[in-house]
Amino acid sequence: MCGIIGYLGPQEAMPILLDGLKRLEYRGYDSAGMAVIGDNGLAIRRSLGKLRELEQVLNESPLPGQVGIGHTRWATHGRPSEANAHPHQVGEIAVVHNGIIENYLDLKTDLLKDGHRFASETDTEIVSHLIVRYIRQGAAYLDAVRLTLKDIRGSYALVIVNAREPRMLVAARNESPLILGLGEGEYFLASDIPAILPYTRRVIFLEDHDLVVLRDGEFLLLDEDGNRLERPEHTITWSPAMAEKAGYKHFMQKEIFEQPRALIDTFRSRIILEEGEIFLEEVPFTAADLQAIRKIFLVACGTSFHAAMVGKHLIESLCRLPVEVDLGSEFRYRNPLVDSRTLLIPISQSGETADTRAGLTAGKALGAKSLAIVNAVGSSIARESDCVFYTHAGPEIGVASTKAFTTQLVALYLIALYLAQKLGRLSRAEVRRRLQELVKLPTWVQETLDQDLKIREIGEQYQEAQNFLYLGRGLHFPIALEGALKLKEISYIHAEGYAAGEMKHGPIALIDRNMPVVVLATRTPVLEKIQGNLEEVAARGGMLIALTEADNYQVQERVDSVIPVPEVPLELSPIVLVVPLQLLAYHIADLRGTDVDQPRNLAKSVTVE
Protein backbone atom coordinates (compact mmCIF):
# COMPACT_ATOMS: atom_id res chain seq x y z
CA MET A 1 0.00 0.00 0.00
CA CYS A 2 2.90 2.34 0.83
CA GLY A 3 6.63 1.97 0.33
CA ILE A 4 9.10 2.14 3.23
CA ILE A 5 12.90 2.31 3.20
CA GLY A 6 15.40 2.68 6.05
CA TYR A 7 19.21 2.87 6.18
CA LEU A 8 21.90 2.79 8.87
CA GLY A 9 25.57 2.54 7.91
CA PRO A 10 28.70 4.41 6.87
CA GLN A 11 27.30 5.87 3.61
CA GLU A 12 25.25 8.99 3.04
CA ALA A 13 21.66 7.91 3.61
CA MET A 14 19.82 10.32 1.29
CA PRO A 15 20.83 8.86 -2.10
CA ILE A 16 20.25 5.30 -0.88
CA LEU A 17 16.81 6.19 0.49
CA LEU A 18 15.86 8.04 -2.68
CA ASP A 19 16.99 5.17 -4.88
CA GLY A 20 15.00 2.73 -2.75
CA LEU A 21 11.89 4.89 -2.94
CA LYS A 22 12.12 4.98 -6.72
CA ARG A 23 12.08 1.18 -6.72
CA LEU A 24 9.09 1.20 -4.36
CA GLU A 25 7.05 3.91 -6.05
CA TYR A 26 4.73 1.29 -7.52
CA ARG A 27 3.43 0.83 -3.94
CA GLY A 28 2.19 4.39 -3.68
CA TYR A 29 2.78 7.73 -5.34
CA ASP A 30 0.52 10.48 -4.05
CA SER A 31 3.17 11.94 -1.72
CA ALA A 32 6.63 11.13 -0.40
CA GLY A 33 9.05 12.10 2.33
CA MET A 34 12.35 11.44 4.04
CA ALA A 35 13.95 11.97 7.46
CA VAL A 36 17.72 11.87 8.06
CA ILE A 37 19.74 12.30 11.24
CA GLY A 38 22.93 14.30 10.65
CA ASP A 39 25.30 16.49 12.57
CA ASN A 40 22.57 19.05 13.08
CA GLY A 41 20.02 16.56 14.33
CA LEU A 42 16.84 15.26 12.70
CA ALA A 43 15.65 16.91 9.49
CA ILE A 44 12.64 16.09 7.30
CA ARG A 45 11.68 16.83 3.69
CA ARG A 46 8.22 16.02 2.31
CA SER A 47 6.24 16.77 -0.84
CA LEU A 48 2.86 16.21 -2.43
CA GLY A 49 2.80 14.28 -5.69
CA LYS A 50 5.11 11.75 -7.22
CA LEU A 51 8.64 11.08 -6.13
CA ARG A 52 10.13 13.50 -8.62
CA GLU A 53 8.63 16.31 -6.53
CA LEU A 54 10.51 15.13 -3.45
CA GLU A 55 13.66 14.72 -5.52
CA GLN A 56 13.42 18.38 -6.54
CA VAL A 57 13.00 19.40 -2.89
CA LEU A 58 16.07 17.36 -1.94
CA ASN A 59 18.11 18.86 -4.77
CA GLU A 60 17.36 22.32 -3.40
CA SER A 61 17.70 21.32 0.27
CA PRO A 62 19.72 18.11 0.79
CA LEU A 63 19.68 15.94 3.91
CA PRO A 64 23.22 15.02 5.01
CA GLY A 65 23.61 12.13 7.41
CA GLN A 66 24.08 8.37 7.58
CA VAL A 67 20.85 7.24 9.26
CA GLY A 68 17.43 7.82 7.76
CA ILE A 69 13.99 6.68 6.71
CA GLY A 70 11.87 7.29 3.61
CA HIS A 71 8.29 6.74 2.50
CA THR A 72 6.16 6.88 -0.63
CA ARG A 73 2.44 7.03 0.13
CA TRP A 74 -0.83 5.61 -1.13
CA ALA A 75 -3.45 7.47 0.87
CA THR A 76 -5.70 5.59 3.29
CA HIS A 77 -6.36 7.90 6.26
CA GLY A 78 -6.19 11.52 5.19
CA ARG A 79 -6.22 13.01 1.70
CA PRO A 80 -3.01 13.32 -0.32
CA SER A 81 -1.22 16.44 0.94
CA GLU A 82 2.19 17.51 2.15
CA ALA A 83 0.90 17.63 5.73
CA ASN A 84 -0.25 14.01 5.48
CA ALA A 85 2.97 12.81 3.84
CA HIS A 86 5.33 10.70 5.94
CA PRO A 87 7.55 10.82 7.99
CA HIS A 88 5.47 12.16 10.89
CA GLN A 89 7.51 13.86 13.57
CA VAL A 90 6.59 14.62 17.17
CA GLY A 91 9.43 16.01 19.26
CA GLU A 92 12.52 13.87 18.70
CA ILE A 93 10.59 10.98 17.12
CA ALA A 94 9.82 10.48 13.41
CA VAL A 95 7.90 7.54 11.96
CA VAL A 96 7.06 6.03 8.57
CA HIS A 97 4.20 3.54 8.36
CA ASN A 98 2.50 1.16 5.96
CA GLY A 99 -0.87 -0.18 7.09
CA ILE A 100 -3.95 0.95 8.98
CA ILE A 101 -4.27 1.59 12.71
CA GLU A 102 -7.84 0.54 13.35
CA ASN A 103 -8.27 2.12 16.78
CA TYR A 104 -6.63 5.44 15.93
CA LEU A 105 -9.73 7.53 16.67
CA ASP A 106 -9.94 6.27 20.24
CA LEU A 107 -6.21 6.80 20.71
CA LYS A 108 -6.37 10.26 19.16
CA THR A 109 -9.22 11.28 21.44
CA ASP A 110 -7.21 10.16 24.45
CA LEU A 111 -4.09 12.00 23.28
CA LEU A 112 -6.03 15.20 22.62
CA LYS A 113 -7.34 15.10 26.20
CA ASP A 114 -3.72 14.72 27.30
CA GLY A 115 -2.74 17.94 25.53
CA HIS A 116 -1.28 16.55 22.32
CA ARG A 117 -1.83 18.52 19.11
CA PHE A 118 -1.94 16.94 15.66
CA ALA A 119 -0.49 18.30 12.44
CA SER A 120 -2.04 15.77 10.01
CA GLU A 121 -5.18 13.76 9.30
CA THR A 122 -3.34 10.44 9.30
CA ASP A 123 -3.50 7.49 11.65
CA THR A 124 0.30 7.23 11.52
CA GLU A 125 0.92 10.38 13.56
CA ILE A 126 -0.64 8.54 16.52
CA VAL A 127 2.47 6.36 16.73
CA SER A 128 4.85 9.30 17.17
CA HIS A 129 2.63 10.85 19.84
CA LEU A 130 2.30 7.61 21.79
CA ILE A 131 6.05 7.00 21.85
CA VAL A 132 6.70 10.58 23.00
CA ARG A 133 4.05 10.31 25.72
CA TYR A 134 5.58 7.14 27.15
CA ILE A 135 9.07 8.68 27.09
CA ARG A 136 7.76 11.75 28.92
CA GLN A 137 6.22 9.43 31.51
CA GLY A 138 9.69 7.99 32.16
CA ALA A 139 9.87 4.93 29.91
CA ALA A 140 13.10 4.08 28.14
CA TYR A 141 12.96 4.53 24.36
CA LEU A 142 12.61 0.85 23.39
CA ASP A 143 10.10 0.27 26.18
CA ALA A 144 8.10 3.24 24.87
CA VAL A 145 8.05 1.66 21.42
CA ARG A 146 6.94 -1.72 22.80
CA LEU A 147 4.18 -0.11 24.88
CA THR A 148 3.01 1.81 21.82
CA LEU A 149 2.83 -1.39 19.78
CA LYS A 150 0.66 -2.94 22.48
CA ASP A 151 -1.69 0.07 22.31
CA ILE A 152 -2.32 0.03 18.57
CA ARG A 153 -4.55 -2.43 16.74
CA GLY A 154 -4.37 -3.10 13.02
CA SER A 155 -1.73 -3.64 10.39
CA TYR A 156 1.62 -1.90 10.37
CA ALA A 157 5.14 -1.87 9.11
CA LEU A 158 6.90 0.87 11.07
CA VAL A 159 10.39 2.33 10.96
CA ILE A 160 11.27 4.85 13.65
CA VAL A 161 14.13 7.29 14.23
CA ASN A 162 14.92 9.16 17.44
CA ALA A 163 17.11 12.24 17.35
CA ARG A 164 18.35 11.35 20.85
CA GLU A 165 19.54 7.96 19.53
CA PRO A 166 21.23 9.12 16.30
CA ARG A 167 22.86 5.75 15.47
CA MET A 168 19.76 3.60 15.86
CA LEU A 169 16.81 2.49 13.76
CA VAL A 170 13.82 0.67 15.25
CA ALA A 171 11.27 -1.21 13.14
CA ALA A 172 8.23 -3.42 13.71
CA ARG A 173 5.70 -5.28 11.61
CA ASN A 174 2.27 -6.80 11.86
CA GLU A 175 0.30 -7.87 8.78
CA SER A 176 2.29 -5.54 6.49
CA PRO A 177 5.49 -6.55 4.68
CA LEU A 178 8.91 -5.52 5.95
CA ILE A 179 12.32 -7.03 5.27
CA LEU A 180 15.72 -6.50 6.85
CA GLY A 181 18.72 -6.32 4.51
CA LEU A 182 22.16 -7.24 5.83
CA GLY A 183 25.09 -5.45 4.19
CA GLU A 184 28.77 -5.10 5.00
CA GLY A 185 28.66 -2.93 8.10
CA GLU A 186 25.29 -1.49 7.13
CA TYR A 187 21.58 -2.35 7.41
CA PHE A 188 18.55 -1.76 5.25
CA LEU A 189 14.82 -1.94 5.90
CA ALA A 190 12.30 -2.04 3.07
CA SER A 191 8.77 -3.01 2.08
CA ASP A 192 9.98 -5.08 -0.85
CA ILE A 193 13.13 -6.72 -2.18
CA PRO A 194 13.82 -4.52 -5.26
CA ALA A 195 14.44 -1.50 -3.02
CA ILE A 196 17.65 -2.99 -1.59
CA LEU A 197 18.86 -5.30 -4.38
CA PRO A 198 21.64 -2.93 -5.55
CA TYR A 199 23.15 -3.06 -2.05
CA THR A 200 22.65 -6.56 -0.70
CA ARG A 201 21.01 -9.88 -1.46
CA ARG A 202 21.10 -11.10 2.15
CA VAL A 203 17.72 -10.58 3.75
CA ILE A 204 15.64 -11.61 6.74
CA PHE A 205 11.87 -11.69 6.26
CA LEU A 206 10.31 -10.22 9.36
CA GLU A 207 7.20 -11.82 10.82
CA ASP A 208 4.18 -10.50 12.67
CA HIS A 209 4.96 -8.84 16.01
CA ASP A 210 8.72 -8.78 15.30
CA LEU A 211 10.62 -5.80 16.65
CA VAL A 212 14.00 -4.93 15.11
CA VAL A 213 16.70 -2.77 16.67
CA LEU A 214 19.58 -1.68 14.42
CA ARG A 215 22.78 -0.17 15.75
CA ASP A 216 26.27 0.10 14.30
CA GLY A 217 27.63 -3.42 13.97
CA GLU A 218 24.62 -5.27 15.40
CA PHE A 219 20.96 -6.00 15.00
CA LEU A 220 18.51 -7.43 17.51
CA LEU A 221 15.31 -9.26 16.72
CA LEU A 222 12.82 -9.18 19.59
CA ASP A 223 9.30 -10.43 20.15
CA GLU A 224 6.54 -8.17 21.47
CA ASP A 225 7.66 -8.83 25.05
CA GLY A 226 11.30 -7.97 24.35
CA ASN A 227 12.67 -11.52 24.16
CA ARG A 228 15.42 -12.33 21.66
CA LEU A 229 14.39 -14.01 18.40
CA GLU A 230 16.19 -15.83 15.62
CA ARG A 231 15.01 -15.62 12.01
CA PRO A 232 16.63 -17.40 9.05
CA GLU A 233 18.71 -15.45 6.56
CA HIS A 234 17.85 -15.80 2.86
CA THR A 235 19.86 -15.04 -0.28
CA ILE A 236 17.89 -13.40 -3.10
CA THR A 237 18.72 -14.72 -6.56
CA TRP A 238 17.15 -11.87 -8.55
CA SER A 239 19.66 -9.55 -10.17
CA PRO A 240 19.15 -5.78 -9.88
CA ALA A 241 18.75 -5.64 -13.67
CA MET A 242 15.61 -7.77 -13.40
CA ALA A 243 13.93 -4.85 -11.65
CA GLU A 244 15.01 -2.27 -14.25
CA LYS A 245 13.29 -1.37 -17.51
CA ALA A 246 16.06 -2.82 -19.70
CA GLY A 247 15.33 -0.40 -22.58
CA TYR A 248 11.53 -0.74 -22.55
CA LYS A 249 9.41 2.40 -22.26
CA HIS A 250 7.50 1.06 -19.24
CA PHE A 251 7.90 -1.71 -16.70
CA MET A 252 4.55 -3.14 -17.80
CA GLN A 253 5.76 -3.43 -21.39
CA LYS A 254 8.96 -5.14 -20.23
CA GLU A 255 7.01 -7.54 -18.04
CA ILE A 256 4.63 -8.47 -20.86
CA PHE A 257 7.61 -9.39 -23.03
CA GLU A 258 9.28 -11.31 -20.19
CA GLN A 259 6.46 -13.84 -20.15
CA PRO A 260 8.07 -16.59 -22.28
CA ARG A 261 11.01 -16.64 -19.86
CA ALA A 262 8.79 -16.41 -16.79
CA LEU A 263 6.64 -19.34 -17.96
CA ILE A 264 9.73 -21.49 -18.45
CA ASP A 265 11.01 -20.60 -14.99
CA THR A 266 7.67 -21.64 -13.50
CA PHE A 267 7.58 -25.15 -14.94
CA ARG A 268 11.09 -26.15 -15.93
CA SER A 269 12.25 -27.60 -12.60
CA ARG A 270 8.91 -29.22 -11.88
CA ILE A 271 8.36 -31.60 -14.76
CA ILE A 272 10.07 -34.75 -15.98
CA LEU A 273 8.90 -34.86 -19.56
CA GLU A 274 10.15 -38.31 -20.54
CA GLU A 275 8.47 -39.98 -17.58
CA GLY A 276 5.28 -37.93 -17.59
CA GLU A 277 5.93 -36.84 -14.00
CA ILE A 278 5.21 -33.60 -12.19
CA PHE A 279 7.67 -33.05 -9.39
CA LEU A 280 6.26 -30.71 -6.74
CA GLU A 281 8.82 -30.97 -3.99
CA GLU A 282 7.15 -28.07 -2.19
CA VAL A 283 3.87 -30.01 -1.77
CA PRO A 284 4.53 -32.49 1.08
CA PHE A 285 1.01 -33.92 1.26
CA THR A 286 0.90 -37.70 1.35
CA ALA A 287 -1.23 -39.80 -0.97
CA ALA A 288 -3.61 -40.30 1.95
CA ASP A 289 -3.81 -36.52 2.47
CA LEU A 290 -4.74 -36.02 -1.17
CA GLN A 291 -7.24 -38.87 -1.22
CA ALA A 292 -8.97 -37.29 1.77
CA ILE A 293 -9.62 -33.98 -0.03
CA ARG A 294 -13.31 -33.51 -0.76
CA LYS A 295 -13.33 -29.87 -1.82
CA ILE A 296 -10.96 -27.14 -2.94
CA PHE A 297 -11.31 -23.41 -2.33
CA LEU A 298 -9.37 -20.91 -4.45
CA VAL A 299 -9.16 -17.54 -2.67
CA ALA A 300 -7.77 -14.44 -4.35
CA CYS A 301 -8.31 -10.79 -5.29
CA GLY A 302 -8.15 -8.80 -8.53
CA THR A 303 -6.17 -10.39 -11.33
CA SER A 304 -5.37 -13.40 -9.15
CA PHE A 305 -9.12 -13.95 -8.77
CA HIS A 306 -9.38 -14.28 -12.54
CA ALA A 307 -6.57 -16.84 -12.44
CA ALA A 308 -8.55 -18.71 -9.79
CA MET A 309 -11.58 -18.79 -12.08
CA VAL A 310 -9.49 -20.50 -14.75
CA GLY A 311 -8.08 -22.81 -12.08
CA LYS A 312 -11.59 -23.92 -11.14
CA HIS A 313 -12.20 -25.11 -14.71
CA LEU A 314 -8.87 -26.93 -14.85
CA ILE A 315 -9.08 -28.67 -11.48
CA GLU A 316 -12.70 -29.72 -11.80
CA SER A 317 -12.16 -31.00 -15.34
CA LEU A 318 -8.96 -32.93 -14.62
CA CYS A 319 -9.44 -33.99 -10.99
CA ARG A 320 -13.23 -34.27 -10.75
CA LEU A 321 -13.18 -32.47 -7.41
CA PRO A 322 -15.58 -29.64 -6.58
CA VAL A 323 -13.89 -26.24 -6.55
CA GLU A 324 -15.18 -22.93 -5.25
CA VAL A 325 -13.66 -19.57 -6.11
CA ASP A 326 -13.93 -16.78 -3.55
CA LEU A 327 -12.83 -13.19 -3.38
CA GLY A 328 -10.55 -12.82 -0.40
CA SER A 329 -12.62 -9.87 0.83
CA GLU A 330 -15.78 -12.03 0.93
CA PHE A 331 -14.57 -15.50 1.91
CA ARG A 332 -14.21 -15.16 5.67
CA TYR A 333 -17.43 -13.19 6.09
CA ARG A 334 -19.79 -15.81 4.65
CA ASN A 335 -19.12 -18.71 7.06
CA PRO A 336 -17.77 -21.03 4.32
CA LEU A 337 -18.19 -24.81 4.58
CA VAL A 338 -14.54 -25.62 5.29
CA ASP A 339 -13.11 -28.51 7.32
CA SER A 340 -10.09 -30.80 7.49
CA ARG A 341 -11.05 -32.38 4.16
CA THR A 342 -10.72 -29.02 2.40
CA LEU A 343 -7.68 -27.80 0.45
CA LEU A 344 -7.42 -24.01 0.49
CA ILE A 345 -5.32 -22.41 -2.26
CA PRO A 346 -4.67 -18.68 -1.69
CA ILE A 347 -3.27 -16.92 -4.76
CA SER A 348 -1.31 -13.65 -4.51
CA GLN A 349 1.57 -12.20 -6.51
CA SER A 350 2.99 -10.32 -3.54
CA GLY A 351 2.01 -12.84 -0.89
CA GLU A 352 0.93 -9.85 1.21
CA THR A 353 -2.60 -9.17 -0.08
CA ALA A 354 -4.49 -8.45 3.14
CA ASP A 355 -7.87 -9.87 2.15
CA THR A 356 -6.37 -13.06 0.74
CA ARG A 357 -4.22 -13.48 3.82
CA ALA A 358 -7.28 -13.03 6.03
CA GLY A 359 -9.04 -15.75 4.01
CA LEU A 360 -6.09 -18.06 4.57
CA THR A 361 -6.20 -17.42 8.31
CA ALA A 362 -9.94 -18.09 8.41
CA GLY A 363 -9.62 -21.31 6.41
CA LYS A 364 -6.79 -22.64 8.55
CA ALA A 365 -8.81 -21.92 11.70
CA LEU A 366 -11.53 -24.19 10.30
CA GLY A 367 -9.02 -27.00 9.73
CA ALA A 368 -8.26 -26.65 6.01
CA LYS A 369 -4.94 -27.68 4.51
CA SER A 370 -3.33 -24.85 2.56
CA LEU A 371 -1.20 -24.59 -0.57
CA ALA A 372 -0.28 -21.03 -1.54
CA ILE A 373 0.56 -19.79 -5.03
CA VAL A 374 2.75 -16.69 -4.70
CA ASN A 375 5.63 -14.99 -6.46
CA ALA A 376 7.37 -13.18 -3.60
CA VAL A 377 9.68 -15.48 -1.68
CA GLY A 378 9.30 -15.33 2.09
CA SER A 379 6.07 -13.32 1.98
CA SER A 380 3.43 -13.60 4.69
CA ILE A 381 1.03 -15.87 2.81
CA ALA A 382 3.91 -18.13 1.80
CA ARG A 383 5.10 -18.45 5.38
CA GLU A 384 1.66 -19.03 6.86
CA SER A 385 0.55 -21.73 4.40
CA ASP A 386 1.27 -25.41 4.90
CA CYS A 387 3.17 -25.37 1.62
CA VAL A 388 3.83 -22.94 -1.22
CA PHE A 389 4.19 -23.04 -5.00
CA TYR A 390 6.50 -20.18 -6.00
CA THR A 391 5.88 -18.97 -9.55
CA HIS A 392 9.42 -17.58 -10.04
CA ALA A 393 8.11 -14.76 -12.25
CA GLY A 394 10.73 -12.36 -10.90
CA PRO A 395 9.93 -8.84 -9.69
CA GLU A 396 6.80 -7.30 -11.18
CA ILE A 397 6.97 -3.52 -10.85
CA GLY A 398 4.09 -2.39 -13.08
CA VAL A 399 0.93 -2.02 -11.00
CA ALA A 400 -1.18 -3.82 -13.61
CA SER A 401 -0.24 -7.49 -13.27
CA THR A 402 0.86 -9.38 -16.40
CA LYS A 403 3.53 -12.05 -15.99
CA ALA A 404 2.32 -12.79 -12.47
CA PHE A 405 -1.06 -13.74 -13.95
CA THR A 406 0.23 -16.07 -16.65
CA THR A 407 2.63 -17.80 -14.28
CA GLN A 408 -0.23 -18.29 -11.82
CA LEU A 409 -2.14 -20.02 -14.60
CA VAL A 410 0.81 -22.33 -15.23
CA ALA A 411 1.01 -23.06 -11.51
CA LEU A 412 -2.68 -23.93 -11.37
CA TYR A 413 -2.37 -26.20 -14.41
CA LEU A 414 0.58 -28.05 -12.89
CA ILE A 415 -1.26 -28.44 -9.59
CA ALA A 416 -4.33 -29.74 -11.44
CA LEU A 417 -2.22 -32.29 -13.35
CA TYR A 418 -0.36 -33.27 -10.19
CA LEU A 419 -3.56 -33.86 -8.22
CA ALA A 420 -5.20 -35.68 -11.14
CA GLN A 421 -2.24 -38.03 -11.42
CA LYS A 422 -2.04 -38.68 -7.68
CA LEU A 423 -5.79 -39.30 -7.51
CA GLY A 424 -5.67 -41.72 -10.43
CA ARG A 425 -7.73 -39.51 -12.74
CA LEU A 426 -5.00 -39.21 -15.42
CA SER A 427 -2.64 -41.87 -16.71
CA ARG A 428 1.08 -41.28 -17.04
CA ALA A 429 0.63 -41.19 -20.83
CA GLU A 430 -2.02 -38.48 -20.57
CA VAL A 431 0.15 -36.38 -18.27
CA ARG A 432 3.12 -36.81 -20.62
CA ARG A 433 1.04 -35.60 -23.59
CA ARG A 434 -0.07 -32.50 -21.70
CA LEU A 435 3.45 -31.74 -20.52
CA GLN A 436 4.69 -31.99 -24.09
CA GLU A 437 2.13 -29.33 -24.97
CA LEU A 438 3.13 -27.24 -21.96
CA VAL A 439 6.78 -26.97 -23.05
CA LYS A 440 5.57 -25.44 -26.34
CA LEU A 441 3.71 -22.72 -24.47
CA PRO A 442 6.57 -20.15 -24.37
CA THR A 443 6.89 -20.43 -28.16
CA TRP A 444 3.16 -19.84 -28.64
CA VAL A 445 3.31 -16.84 -26.32
CA GLN A 446 6.27 -15.46 -28.25
CA GLU A 447 4.36 -15.86 -31.52
CA THR A 448 1.59 -13.81 -29.96
CA LEU A 449 4.03 -11.15 -28.79
CA ASP A 450 5.26 -10.93 -32.39
CA GLN A 451 1.87 -9.36 -33.23
CA ASP A 452 2.79 -6.31 -31.14
CA LEU A 453 2.89 -3.79 -34.01
CA LYS A 454 -0.43 -4.99 -35.40
CA ILE A 455 -2.01 -4.74 -31.95
CA ARG A 456 -0.72 -1.18 -31.58
CA GLU A 457 -2.33 -0.29 -34.91
CA ILE A 458 -5.64 -1.64 -33.61
CA GLY A 459 -5.13 0.38 -30.44
CA GLU A 460 -4.72 3.51 -32.55
CA GLN A 461 -8.14 2.86 -34.14
CA TYR A 462 -9.98 2.52 -30.84
CA GLN A 463 -8.05 4.72 -28.41
CA GLU A 464 -10.81 7.37 -28.29
CA ALA A 465 -13.56 4.93 -27.30
CA GLN A 466 -15.21 5.60 -23.96
CA ASN A 467 -16.46 2.06 -23.34
CA PHE A 468 -15.36 -1.47 -24.25
CA LEU A 469 -17.08 -4.83 -23.94
CA TYR A 470 -15.12 -8.12 -23.69
CA LEU A 471 -16.82 -11.47 -24.37
CA GLY A 472 -15.66 -15.03 -23.76
CA ARG A 473 -17.09 -18.45 -22.91
CA GLY A 474 -15.94 -21.24 -20.66
CA LEU A 475 -12.23 -20.99 -19.92
CA HIS A 476 -12.18 -17.74 -21.88
CA PHE A 477 -14.73 -15.89 -19.72
CA PRO A 478 -12.14 -15.14 -16.98
CA ILE A 479 -9.79 -13.91 -19.72
CA ALA A 480 -12.49 -11.51 -20.93
CA LEU A 481 -12.72 -10.23 -17.35
CA GLU A 482 -8.95 -9.88 -17.15
CA GLY A 483 -8.73 -8.07 -20.50
CA ALA A 484 -11.37 -5.59 -19.38
CA LEU A 485 -9.63 -5.10 -16.04
CA LYS A 486 -6.30 -4.33 -17.72
CA LEU A 487 -7.88 -1.72 -19.98
CA LYS A 488 -9.74 0.08 -17.23
CA GLU A 489 -6.76 -0.04 -14.83
CA ILE A 490 -4.29 1.76 -17.05
CA SER A 491 -6.26 3.66 -19.71
CA TYR A 492 -9.22 4.75 -17.51
CA ILE A 493 -11.64 3.60 -20.22
CA HIS A 494 -14.75 1.95 -18.83
CA ALA A 495 -14.60 -1.74 -19.79
CA GLU A 496 -16.59 -4.79 -18.77
CA GLY A 497 -16.06 -8.49 -19.30
CA TYR A 498 -19.01 -10.83 -19.75
CA ALA A 499 -19.70 -14.47 -20.30
CA ALA A 500 -20.78 -14.32 -23.93
CA GLY A 501 -24.03 -16.15 -23.29
CA GLU A 502 -25.04 -13.35 -20.92
CA MET A 503 -24.89 -10.65 -23.59
CA LYS A 504 -28.58 -11.04 -24.38
CA HIS A 505 -29.39 -10.61 -20.69
CA GLY A 506 -28.55 -6.93 -20.54
CA PRO A 507 -25.27 -5.81 -22.13
CA ILE A 508 -26.70 -6.01 -25.65
CA ALA A 509 -28.59 -2.81 -24.84
CA LEU A 510 -25.26 -0.96 -24.85
CA ILE A 511 -24.19 -2.03 -28.34
CA ASP A 512 -23.93 0.76 -30.92
CA ARG A 513 -21.38 2.07 -33.42
CA ASN A 514 -19.37 3.64 -30.59
CA MET A 515 -18.93 0.40 -28.65
CA PRO A 516 -15.86 -1.74 -29.47
CA VAL A 517 -16.51 -5.38 -28.55
CA VAL A 518 -13.51 -7.66 -28.05
CA VAL A 519 -14.45 -11.29 -28.62
CA LEU A 520 -12.35 -14.37 -27.82
CA ALA A 521 -13.34 -16.42 -30.84
CA THR A 522 -10.87 -19.25 -31.25
CA ARG A 523 -11.74 -22.81 -32.27
CA THR A 524 -13.37 -24.28 -29.20
CA PRO A 525 -16.42 -26.52 -28.73
CA VAL A 526 -18.54 -23.37 -28.32
CA LEU A 527 -17.28 -21.48 -31.40
CA GLU A 528 -20.71 -21.66 -33.05
CA LYS A 529 -22.22 -19.93 -30.03
CA ILE A 530 -19.52 -17.24 -30.21
CA GLN A 531 -20.27 -16.71 -33.89
CA GLY A 532 -23.87 -16.05 -32.89
CA ASN A 533 -22.61 -13.30 -30.57
CA LEU A 534 -20.62 -11.81 -33.44
CA GLU A 535 -23.78 -11.65 -35.57
CA GLU A 536 -25.72 -10.02 -32.74
CA VAL A 537 -23.11 -7.30 -32.27
CA ALA A 538 -22.71 -6.70 -36.01
CA ALA A 539 -26.49 -6.39 -36.47
CA ARG A 540 -26.49 -3.51 -33.97
CA GLY A 541 -23.55 -1.65 -35.50
CA GLY A 542 -20.98 -2.55 -32.85
CA MET A 543 -17.28 -2.55 -33.72
CA LEU A 544 -15.87 -6.07 -33.46
CA ILE A 545 -12.31 -7.00 -32.53
CA ALA A 546 -11.72 -10.75 -32.62
CA LEU A 547 -8.92 -12.89 -31.23
CA THR A 548 -8.86 -15.91 -33.51
CA GLU A 549 -6.56 -18.20 -35.46
CA ALA A 550 -4.92 -16.81 -38.60
CA ASP A 551 -6.86 -19.26 -40.81
CA ASN A 552 -10.23 -18.95 -39.08
CA TYR A 553 -11.87 -17.12 -41.97
CA GLN A 554 -15.41 -17.75 -40.74
CA VAL A 555 -14.72 -15.43 -37.85
CA GLN A 556 -12.49 -12.97 -39.68
CA GLU A 557 -15.06 -12.12 -42.34
CA ARG A 558 -17.56 -11.07 -39.68
CA VAL A 559 -15.37 -8.61 -37.73
CA ASP A 560 -13.73 -5.20 -38.14
CA SER A 561 -10.31 -6.04 -36.68
CA VAL A 562 -8.47 -9.32 -36.14
CA ILE A 563 -5.71 -10.17 -33.69
CA PRO A 564 -4.31 -13.50 -34.95
CA VAL A 565 -3.26 -16.03 -32.33
CA PRO A 566 -1.71 -19.50 -32.69
CA GLU A 567 -3.90 -22.57 -32.44
CA VAL A 568 -3.24 -24.10 -29.02
CA PRO A 569 -4.82 -26.75 -26.76
CA LEU A 570 -7.90 -25.48 -24.94
CA GLU A 571 -6.42 -25.88 -21.45
CA LEU A 572 -3.47 -23.64 -22.35
CA SER A 573 -5.43 -21.13 -24.41
CA PRO A 574 -6.14 -18.71 -21.52
CA ILE A 575 -2.39 -18.12 -21.12
CA VAL A 576 -1.94 -17.36 -24.82
CA LEU A 577 -5.11 -15.30 -25.30
CA VAL A 578 -4.52 -12.95 -22.39
CA VAL A 579 -1.22 -11.72 -23.88
CA PRO A 580 -2.75 -9.76 -26.81
CA LEU A 581 -5.29 -8.29 -24.40
CA GLN A 582 -2.42 -7.10 -22.19
CA LEU A 583 -0.76 -5.54 -25.25
CA LEU A 584 -3.99 -3.92 -26.43
CA ALA A 585 -4.54 -2.32 -23.02
CA TYR A 586 -0.91 -1.24 -22.85
CA HIS A 587 -0.88 0.43 -26.26
CA ILE A 588 -4.21 2.20 -25.79
CA ALA A 589 -3.03 3.56 -22.44
CA ASP A 590 0.31 4.62 -23.90
CA LEU A 591 -1.40 6.32 -26.84
CA ARG A 592 -3.73 8.17 -24.46
CA GLY A 593 -0.74 9.34 -22.43
CA THR A 594 -1.73 7.85 -19.09
CA ASP A 595 0.78 6.76 -16.46
CA VAL A 596 1.00 3.09 -17.44
CA ASP A 597 3.14 1.83 -14.55
CA GLN A 598 1.50 3.92 -11.84
CA PRO A 599 -2.19 4.35 -12.67
CA ARG A 600 -4.12 6.74 -10.50
CA ASN A 601 -5.64 5.52 -7.23
CA LEU A 602 -4.03 2.06 -7.49
CA ALA A 603 -1.15 0.40 -5.65
CA LYS A 604 0.68 -2.78 -6.54
CA SER A 605 0.11 -4.69 -3.34
CA VAL A 606 -3.05 -4.02 -1.34
CA THR A 607 -1.76 -4.75 2.15
CA VAL A 608 -4.73 -3.33 4.05
CA GLU A 609 -8.35 -4.45 3.95
Short mmCIF file of C-alpha atoms in Angstrom, two decimals, residues 19 23 193-201 240 244:
data_model
loop_
_atom_site.label_atom_id
_atom_site.label_comp_id
_atom_site.label_asym_id
_atom_site.label_seq_id
_atom_site.Cartn_x
_atom_site.Cartn_y
_atom_site.Cartn_z
CA ASP A 19 16.99 5.17 -4.88
CA ARG A 23 12.08 1.18 -6.72
CA ILE A 193 13.13 -6.72 -2.18
CA PRO A 194 13.82 -4.52 -5.26
CA ALA A 195 14.44 -1.50 -3.02
CA ILE A 196 17.65 -2.99 -1.59
CA LEU A 197 18.86 -5.30 -4.38
CA PRO A 198 21.64 -2.93 -5.55
CA TYR A 199 23.15 -3.06 -2.05
CA THR A 200 22.65 -6.56 -0.70
CA ARG A 201 21.01 -9.88 -1.46
CA PRO A 240 19.15 -5.78 -9.88
CA GLU A 244 15.01 -2.27 -14.25
#
